[in-house]
XYZ file of C-alpha atoms in Angstrom:
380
model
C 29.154 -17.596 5.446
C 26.858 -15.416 8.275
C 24.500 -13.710 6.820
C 23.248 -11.271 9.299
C 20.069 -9.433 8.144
C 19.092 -6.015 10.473
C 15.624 -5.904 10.818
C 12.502 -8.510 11.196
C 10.290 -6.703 9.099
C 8.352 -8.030 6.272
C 11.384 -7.366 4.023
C 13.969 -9.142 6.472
C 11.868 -12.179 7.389
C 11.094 -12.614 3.556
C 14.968 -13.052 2.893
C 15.486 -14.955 5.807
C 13.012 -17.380 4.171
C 13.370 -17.548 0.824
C 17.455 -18.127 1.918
C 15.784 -21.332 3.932
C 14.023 -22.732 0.680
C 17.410 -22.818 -0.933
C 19.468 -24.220 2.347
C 21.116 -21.207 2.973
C 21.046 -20.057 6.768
C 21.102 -16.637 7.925
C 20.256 -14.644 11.112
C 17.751 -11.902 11.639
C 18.701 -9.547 14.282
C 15.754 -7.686 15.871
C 15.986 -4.868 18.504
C 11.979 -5.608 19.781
C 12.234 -7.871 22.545
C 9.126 -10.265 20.801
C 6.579 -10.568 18.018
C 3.954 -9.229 19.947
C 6.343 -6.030 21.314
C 4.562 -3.162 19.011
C 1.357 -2.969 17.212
C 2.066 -4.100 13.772
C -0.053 -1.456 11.654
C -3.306 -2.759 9.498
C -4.188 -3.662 6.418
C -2.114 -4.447 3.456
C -3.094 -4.883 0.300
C -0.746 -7.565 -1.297
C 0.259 -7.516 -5.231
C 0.165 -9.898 -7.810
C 3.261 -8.470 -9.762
C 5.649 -7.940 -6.025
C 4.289 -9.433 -2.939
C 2.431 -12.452 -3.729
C 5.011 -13.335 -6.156
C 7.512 -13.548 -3.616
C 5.356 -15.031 -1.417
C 5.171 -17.984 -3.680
C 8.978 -17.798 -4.053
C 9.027 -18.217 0.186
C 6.010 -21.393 -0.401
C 4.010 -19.392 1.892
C 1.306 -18.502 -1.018
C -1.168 -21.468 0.387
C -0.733 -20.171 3.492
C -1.776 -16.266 2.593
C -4.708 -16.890 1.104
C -6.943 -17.839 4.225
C -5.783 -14.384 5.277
C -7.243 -12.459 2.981
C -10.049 -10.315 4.478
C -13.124 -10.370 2.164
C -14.345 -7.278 0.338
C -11.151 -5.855 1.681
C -10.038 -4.580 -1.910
C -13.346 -1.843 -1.987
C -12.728 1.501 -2.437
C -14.551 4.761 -2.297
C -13.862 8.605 -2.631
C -15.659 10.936 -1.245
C -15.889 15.023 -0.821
C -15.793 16.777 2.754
C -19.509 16.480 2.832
C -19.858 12.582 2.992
C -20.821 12.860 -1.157
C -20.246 9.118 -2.705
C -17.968 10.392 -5.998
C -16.685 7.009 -6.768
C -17.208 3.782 -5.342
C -15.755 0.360 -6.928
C -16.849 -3.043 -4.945
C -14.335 -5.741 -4.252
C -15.782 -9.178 -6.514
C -12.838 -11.253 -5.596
C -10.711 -11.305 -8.916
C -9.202 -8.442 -8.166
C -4.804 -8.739 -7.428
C -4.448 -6.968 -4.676
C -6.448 -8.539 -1.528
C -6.062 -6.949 1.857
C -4.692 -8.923 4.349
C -3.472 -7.940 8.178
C 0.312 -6.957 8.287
C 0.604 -9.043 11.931
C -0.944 -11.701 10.651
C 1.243 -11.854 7.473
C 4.970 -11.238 9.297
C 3.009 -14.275 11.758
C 3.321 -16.751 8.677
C 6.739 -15.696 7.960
C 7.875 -16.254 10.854
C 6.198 -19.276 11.486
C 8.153 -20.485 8.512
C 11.716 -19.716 9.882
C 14.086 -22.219 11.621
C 14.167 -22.107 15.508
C 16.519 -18.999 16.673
C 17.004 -18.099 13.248
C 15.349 -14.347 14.645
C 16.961 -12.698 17.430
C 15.029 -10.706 19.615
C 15.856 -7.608 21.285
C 19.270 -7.094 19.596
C 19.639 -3.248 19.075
C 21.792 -2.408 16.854
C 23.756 0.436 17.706
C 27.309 0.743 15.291
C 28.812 -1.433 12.749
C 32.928 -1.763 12.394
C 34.161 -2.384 9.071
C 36.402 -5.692 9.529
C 37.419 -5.944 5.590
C 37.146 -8.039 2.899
C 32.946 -7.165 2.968
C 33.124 -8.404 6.559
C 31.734 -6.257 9.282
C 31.173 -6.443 13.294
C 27.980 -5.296 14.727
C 27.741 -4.245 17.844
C 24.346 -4.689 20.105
C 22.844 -2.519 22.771
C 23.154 -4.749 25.237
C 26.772 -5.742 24.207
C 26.512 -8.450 22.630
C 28.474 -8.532 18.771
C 28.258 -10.165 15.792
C 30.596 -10.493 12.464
C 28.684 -10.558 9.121
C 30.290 -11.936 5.685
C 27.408 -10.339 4.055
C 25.268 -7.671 6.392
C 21.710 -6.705 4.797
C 19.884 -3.374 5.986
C 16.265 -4.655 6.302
C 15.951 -1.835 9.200
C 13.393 0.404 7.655
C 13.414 4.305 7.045
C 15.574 5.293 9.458
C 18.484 2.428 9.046
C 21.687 2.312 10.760
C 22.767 0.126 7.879
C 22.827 2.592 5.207
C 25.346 5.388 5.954
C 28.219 2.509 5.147
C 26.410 3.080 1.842
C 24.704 6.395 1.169
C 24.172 9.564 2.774
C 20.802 9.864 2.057
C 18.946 11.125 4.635
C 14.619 10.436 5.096
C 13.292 13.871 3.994
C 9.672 15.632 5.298
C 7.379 15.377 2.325
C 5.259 17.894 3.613
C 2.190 15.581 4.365
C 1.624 14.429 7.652
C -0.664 11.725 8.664
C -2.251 11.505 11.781
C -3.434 7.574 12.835
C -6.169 6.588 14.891
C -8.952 3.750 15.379
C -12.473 3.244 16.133
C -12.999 -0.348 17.436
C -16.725 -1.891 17.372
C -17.700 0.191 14.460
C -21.028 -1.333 13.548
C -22.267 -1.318 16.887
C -21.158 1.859 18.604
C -19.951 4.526 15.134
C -22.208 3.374 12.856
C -22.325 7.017 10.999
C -18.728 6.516 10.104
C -19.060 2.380 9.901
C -21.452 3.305 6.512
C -19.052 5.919 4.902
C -16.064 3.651 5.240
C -18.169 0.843 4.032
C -16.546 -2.903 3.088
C -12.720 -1.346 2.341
C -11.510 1.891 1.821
C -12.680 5.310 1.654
C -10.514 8.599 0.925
C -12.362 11.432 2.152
C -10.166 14.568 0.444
C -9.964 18.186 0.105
C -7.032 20.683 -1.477
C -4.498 19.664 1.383
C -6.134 17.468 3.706
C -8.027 14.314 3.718
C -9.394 11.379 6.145
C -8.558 7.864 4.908
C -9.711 5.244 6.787
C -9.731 1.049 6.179
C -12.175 -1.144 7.377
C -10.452 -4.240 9.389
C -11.788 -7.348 11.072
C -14.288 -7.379 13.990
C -15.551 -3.690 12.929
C -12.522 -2.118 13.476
C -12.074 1.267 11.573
C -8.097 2.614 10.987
C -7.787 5.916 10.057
C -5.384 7.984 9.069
C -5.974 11.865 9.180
C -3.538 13.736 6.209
C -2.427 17.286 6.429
C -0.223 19.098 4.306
C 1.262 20.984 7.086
C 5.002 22.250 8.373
C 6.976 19.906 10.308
C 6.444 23.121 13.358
C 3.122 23.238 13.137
C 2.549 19.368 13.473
C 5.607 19.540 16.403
C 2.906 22.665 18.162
C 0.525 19.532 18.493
C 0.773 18.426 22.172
C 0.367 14.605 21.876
C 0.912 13.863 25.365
C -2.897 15.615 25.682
C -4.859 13.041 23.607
C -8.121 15.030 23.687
C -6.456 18.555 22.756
C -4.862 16.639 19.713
C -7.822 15.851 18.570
C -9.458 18.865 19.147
C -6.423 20.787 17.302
C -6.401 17.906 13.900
C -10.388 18.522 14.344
C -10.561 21.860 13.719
C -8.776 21.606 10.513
C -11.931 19.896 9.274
C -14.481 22.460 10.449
C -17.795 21.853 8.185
C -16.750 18.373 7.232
C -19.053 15.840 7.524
C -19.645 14.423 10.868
C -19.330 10.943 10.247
C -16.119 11.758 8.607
C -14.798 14.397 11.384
C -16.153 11.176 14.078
C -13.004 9.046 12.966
C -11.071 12.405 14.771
C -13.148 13.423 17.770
C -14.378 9.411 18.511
C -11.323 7.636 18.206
C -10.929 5.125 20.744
C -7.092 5.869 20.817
C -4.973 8.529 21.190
C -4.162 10.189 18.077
C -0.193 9.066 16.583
C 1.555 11.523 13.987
C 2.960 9.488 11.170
C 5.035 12.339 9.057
C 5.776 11.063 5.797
C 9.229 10.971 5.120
C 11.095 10.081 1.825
C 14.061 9.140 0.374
C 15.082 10.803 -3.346
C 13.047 8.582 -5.887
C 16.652 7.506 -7.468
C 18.472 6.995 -4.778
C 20.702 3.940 -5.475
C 24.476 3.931 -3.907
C 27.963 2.557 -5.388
C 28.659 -1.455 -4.912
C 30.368 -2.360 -1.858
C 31.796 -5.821 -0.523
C 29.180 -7.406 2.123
C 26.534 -4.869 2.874
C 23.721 -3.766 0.726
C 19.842 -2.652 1.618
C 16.083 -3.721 0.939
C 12.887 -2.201 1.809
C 12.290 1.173 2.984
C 16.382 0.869 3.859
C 16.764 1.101 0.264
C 13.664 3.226 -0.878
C 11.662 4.799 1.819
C 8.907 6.346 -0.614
C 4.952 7.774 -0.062
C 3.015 5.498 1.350
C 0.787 4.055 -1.794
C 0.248 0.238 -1.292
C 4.197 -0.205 -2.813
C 6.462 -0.452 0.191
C 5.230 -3.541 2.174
C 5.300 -5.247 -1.483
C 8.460 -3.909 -2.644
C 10.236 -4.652 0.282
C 8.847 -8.622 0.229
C 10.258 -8.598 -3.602
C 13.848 -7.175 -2.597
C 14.053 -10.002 0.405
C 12.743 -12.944 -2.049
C 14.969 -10.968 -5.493
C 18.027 -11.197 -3.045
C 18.084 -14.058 -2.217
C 17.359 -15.751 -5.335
C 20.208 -13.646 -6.370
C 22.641 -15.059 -4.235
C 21.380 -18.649 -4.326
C 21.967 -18.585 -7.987
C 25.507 -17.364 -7.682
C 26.841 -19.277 -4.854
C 30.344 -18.478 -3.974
C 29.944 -15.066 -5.559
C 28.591 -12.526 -3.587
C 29.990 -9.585 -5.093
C 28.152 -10.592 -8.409
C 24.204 -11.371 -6.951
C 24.715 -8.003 -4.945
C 25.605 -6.575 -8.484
C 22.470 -8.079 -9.992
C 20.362 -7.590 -7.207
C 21.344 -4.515 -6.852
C 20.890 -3.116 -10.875
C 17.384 -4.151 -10.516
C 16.596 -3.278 -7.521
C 17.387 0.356 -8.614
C 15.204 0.156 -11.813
C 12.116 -0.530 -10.136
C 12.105 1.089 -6.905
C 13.194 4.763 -8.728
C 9.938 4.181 -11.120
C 7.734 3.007 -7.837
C 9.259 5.579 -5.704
C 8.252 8.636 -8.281
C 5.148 7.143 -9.010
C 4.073 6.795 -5.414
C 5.065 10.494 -4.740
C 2.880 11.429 -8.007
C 0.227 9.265 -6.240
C 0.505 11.218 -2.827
C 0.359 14.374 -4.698
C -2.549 14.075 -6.494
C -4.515 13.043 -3.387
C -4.434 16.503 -2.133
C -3.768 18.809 -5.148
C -5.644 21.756 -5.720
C -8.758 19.453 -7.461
C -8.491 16.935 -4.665
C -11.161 15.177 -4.565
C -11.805 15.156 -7.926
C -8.121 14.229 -9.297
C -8.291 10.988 -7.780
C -11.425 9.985 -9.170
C -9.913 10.144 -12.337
C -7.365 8.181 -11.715
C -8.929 5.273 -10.343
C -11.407 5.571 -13.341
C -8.786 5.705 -15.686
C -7.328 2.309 -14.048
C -10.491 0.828 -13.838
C -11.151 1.458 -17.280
C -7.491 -0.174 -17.672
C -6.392 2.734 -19.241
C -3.268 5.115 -18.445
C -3.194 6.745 -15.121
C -4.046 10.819 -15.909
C -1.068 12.820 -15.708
C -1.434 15.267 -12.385
């Protein structure tokens, strides 16, 4: 049986590996040319409950711990003024340590089987063969024929129409990213309000996150609550008039806050935030099925890199314990997998929400004191 998994994300290489534990093969098709072909975003702070559990189902548990970047898990929120209005240290026992997305997709695929990822194959249209076979073909014209075909191709997958029509919709927040590098040395103003891990900076319909990384390194990521237009008005190709345009929706803010703007040492990227509906789940069908932000592309609150590690390692646990019967692990993969990533999905929307609601910063205080406390998250 070829299993031929789109997509050598965190979700897809997770699969790929937790298939290997149980001697099943299957290929990864990738359309970067390499590991190293895009930037592979920062931090990620890694669950005990999703990703670490299916990092122990791949073995590669041992290996994530020396990643783990101390103090990572810190947190702080602050007003527009630079105002400390919560501020929670990392001790170590907490479950969700930070570690660097490269470095984590390094160890996965450090753990695959020679050529089991193939680089730069694009895909570009799948032909339904029958009997839950399919033939994909490649932008450089190469094809493939899948028994079973798994979308692990992110938000906007090319797997998912043979499933759902569900289309990635504008949530009305976008996110703008950008990095100071050298932070202690040469932005120290903004080095101290980040402190050890992460600080949310947040006003009714805006806000500045940013993450500390290794070797001083600040990533930021600006949030508006603006029209898809008005974020499209933004000339991009004209790094310093970006900033200069996301910078004056911050006039009076802080200026260690507003530095992580108007200092970046990179041009400034706009990340809109896109979702899919919180239930969206699709009708069984032979040979294809979706994980990962394929499956439930929701607000970005710590769930999707962890979510989409559990669907690779669920799936394939699935169909290791039915061998021979594909139709039923997709069934009980797929049950599951719609139970938990409709309750995640609305969740992380509530989460997004709340960030820049009308008591912003003030809302999220609460919550992380209420889940400090270890008490129910206040309703928004």
């Amino acid at each position: 049986m070829h299993i031929a998994i789109i997509g050598a994300g965190l979700g897809g290489l997770m699969l790929a590996r937790v298939l290997h534990v149980h001697g099943i093969a299957a290929t990864v098709y990738e359309a970067d040319a390499s590991p190293e072909a895009r930037r592979q975003g920062g931090m990620l702070d890694i669950h005990e409950e999703t990703g670490q559990q299916a990092l122990r189902a791949a073995g590669l548990h041992d290996a994530f711990r020396p990643l783990i970047h101390a103090g990572g898990e810190a947190s702080r929120v602050l007003d527009q003024h630079g105002t400390v209005l919560h501020d929670e240290s990392d001790d170590g026992t907490g479950g969700r340590p930070e570690v660097p997305r490269g470095e984590l997709r390094r160890i996965l695929l450090d753990a695959l089987p020679d050529g089991c990822v193939r680089w730069g194959h694009k895909l570009t249209s799948i032909a339904t063969l029958g009997g839950g076979r399919h033939l994909l073909h490649f932008a450089h014209g190469a094809t493939a024929a899948s028994d079973l075909l798994v979308g692990a191709d992110g938000a906007w997958s090319r797997v998912r129409p043979l499933l759902s029509g569900a289309q990635p919709a504008y949530s009305g927040i976008a996110f703008i990213e950008t990095y100071l590098f050298d932070s202690d040395r040469r932005h120290r103003a903004s080095a101290h309000a980040v402190g050890a891990g992460a600080v949310f900076a947040l006003a009714p319909g805006k806000g500045i996150q940013a993450h500390r990384e290794a070797d001083g390194v600040l990533h930021a990521y600006v949030a508006l609550s603006k029209s898809e237009e008005w974020l499209a008005g933004i000339d991009f190709a004209d790094p310093a008039a970006a900033r200069a345009a996301i910078a004056g929706q911050f006039a009076g803010w802080a200026p260690a806050l507003t530095a992580l703007i108007t200092d970046a040492d990179t041009p400034p990227v706009p990340r809109p935030v896109h979702l899919l509906p919180a239930g969206h789940r699709w009708q069984p069908m032979a040979g294809v099925t979706l994980l990962g932000d394929a499956a439930h592309l929701m607000a970005p609150a710590g769930e999707g890199a962890n979510l989409a590690m559990f669907d690779g390692a669920e799936l394939a646990q699935a169909l290791a314990a039915q061998p021979g019967d594909v139709a039923a692990a997709l069934l009980a993969y797929e049950t599951a997998l719609f139970a938990r990533s409709s309750v995640a999905a609305a969740e992380s929307e509530r989460i997004l929400r709340l960030c820049f609601d009308d008591d912003a910063p003030h809302s999220l205080v609460r919550f992380f004191t209420a889940m400090q406390d270890g008490g129910p998250a206040p309703e928004v």
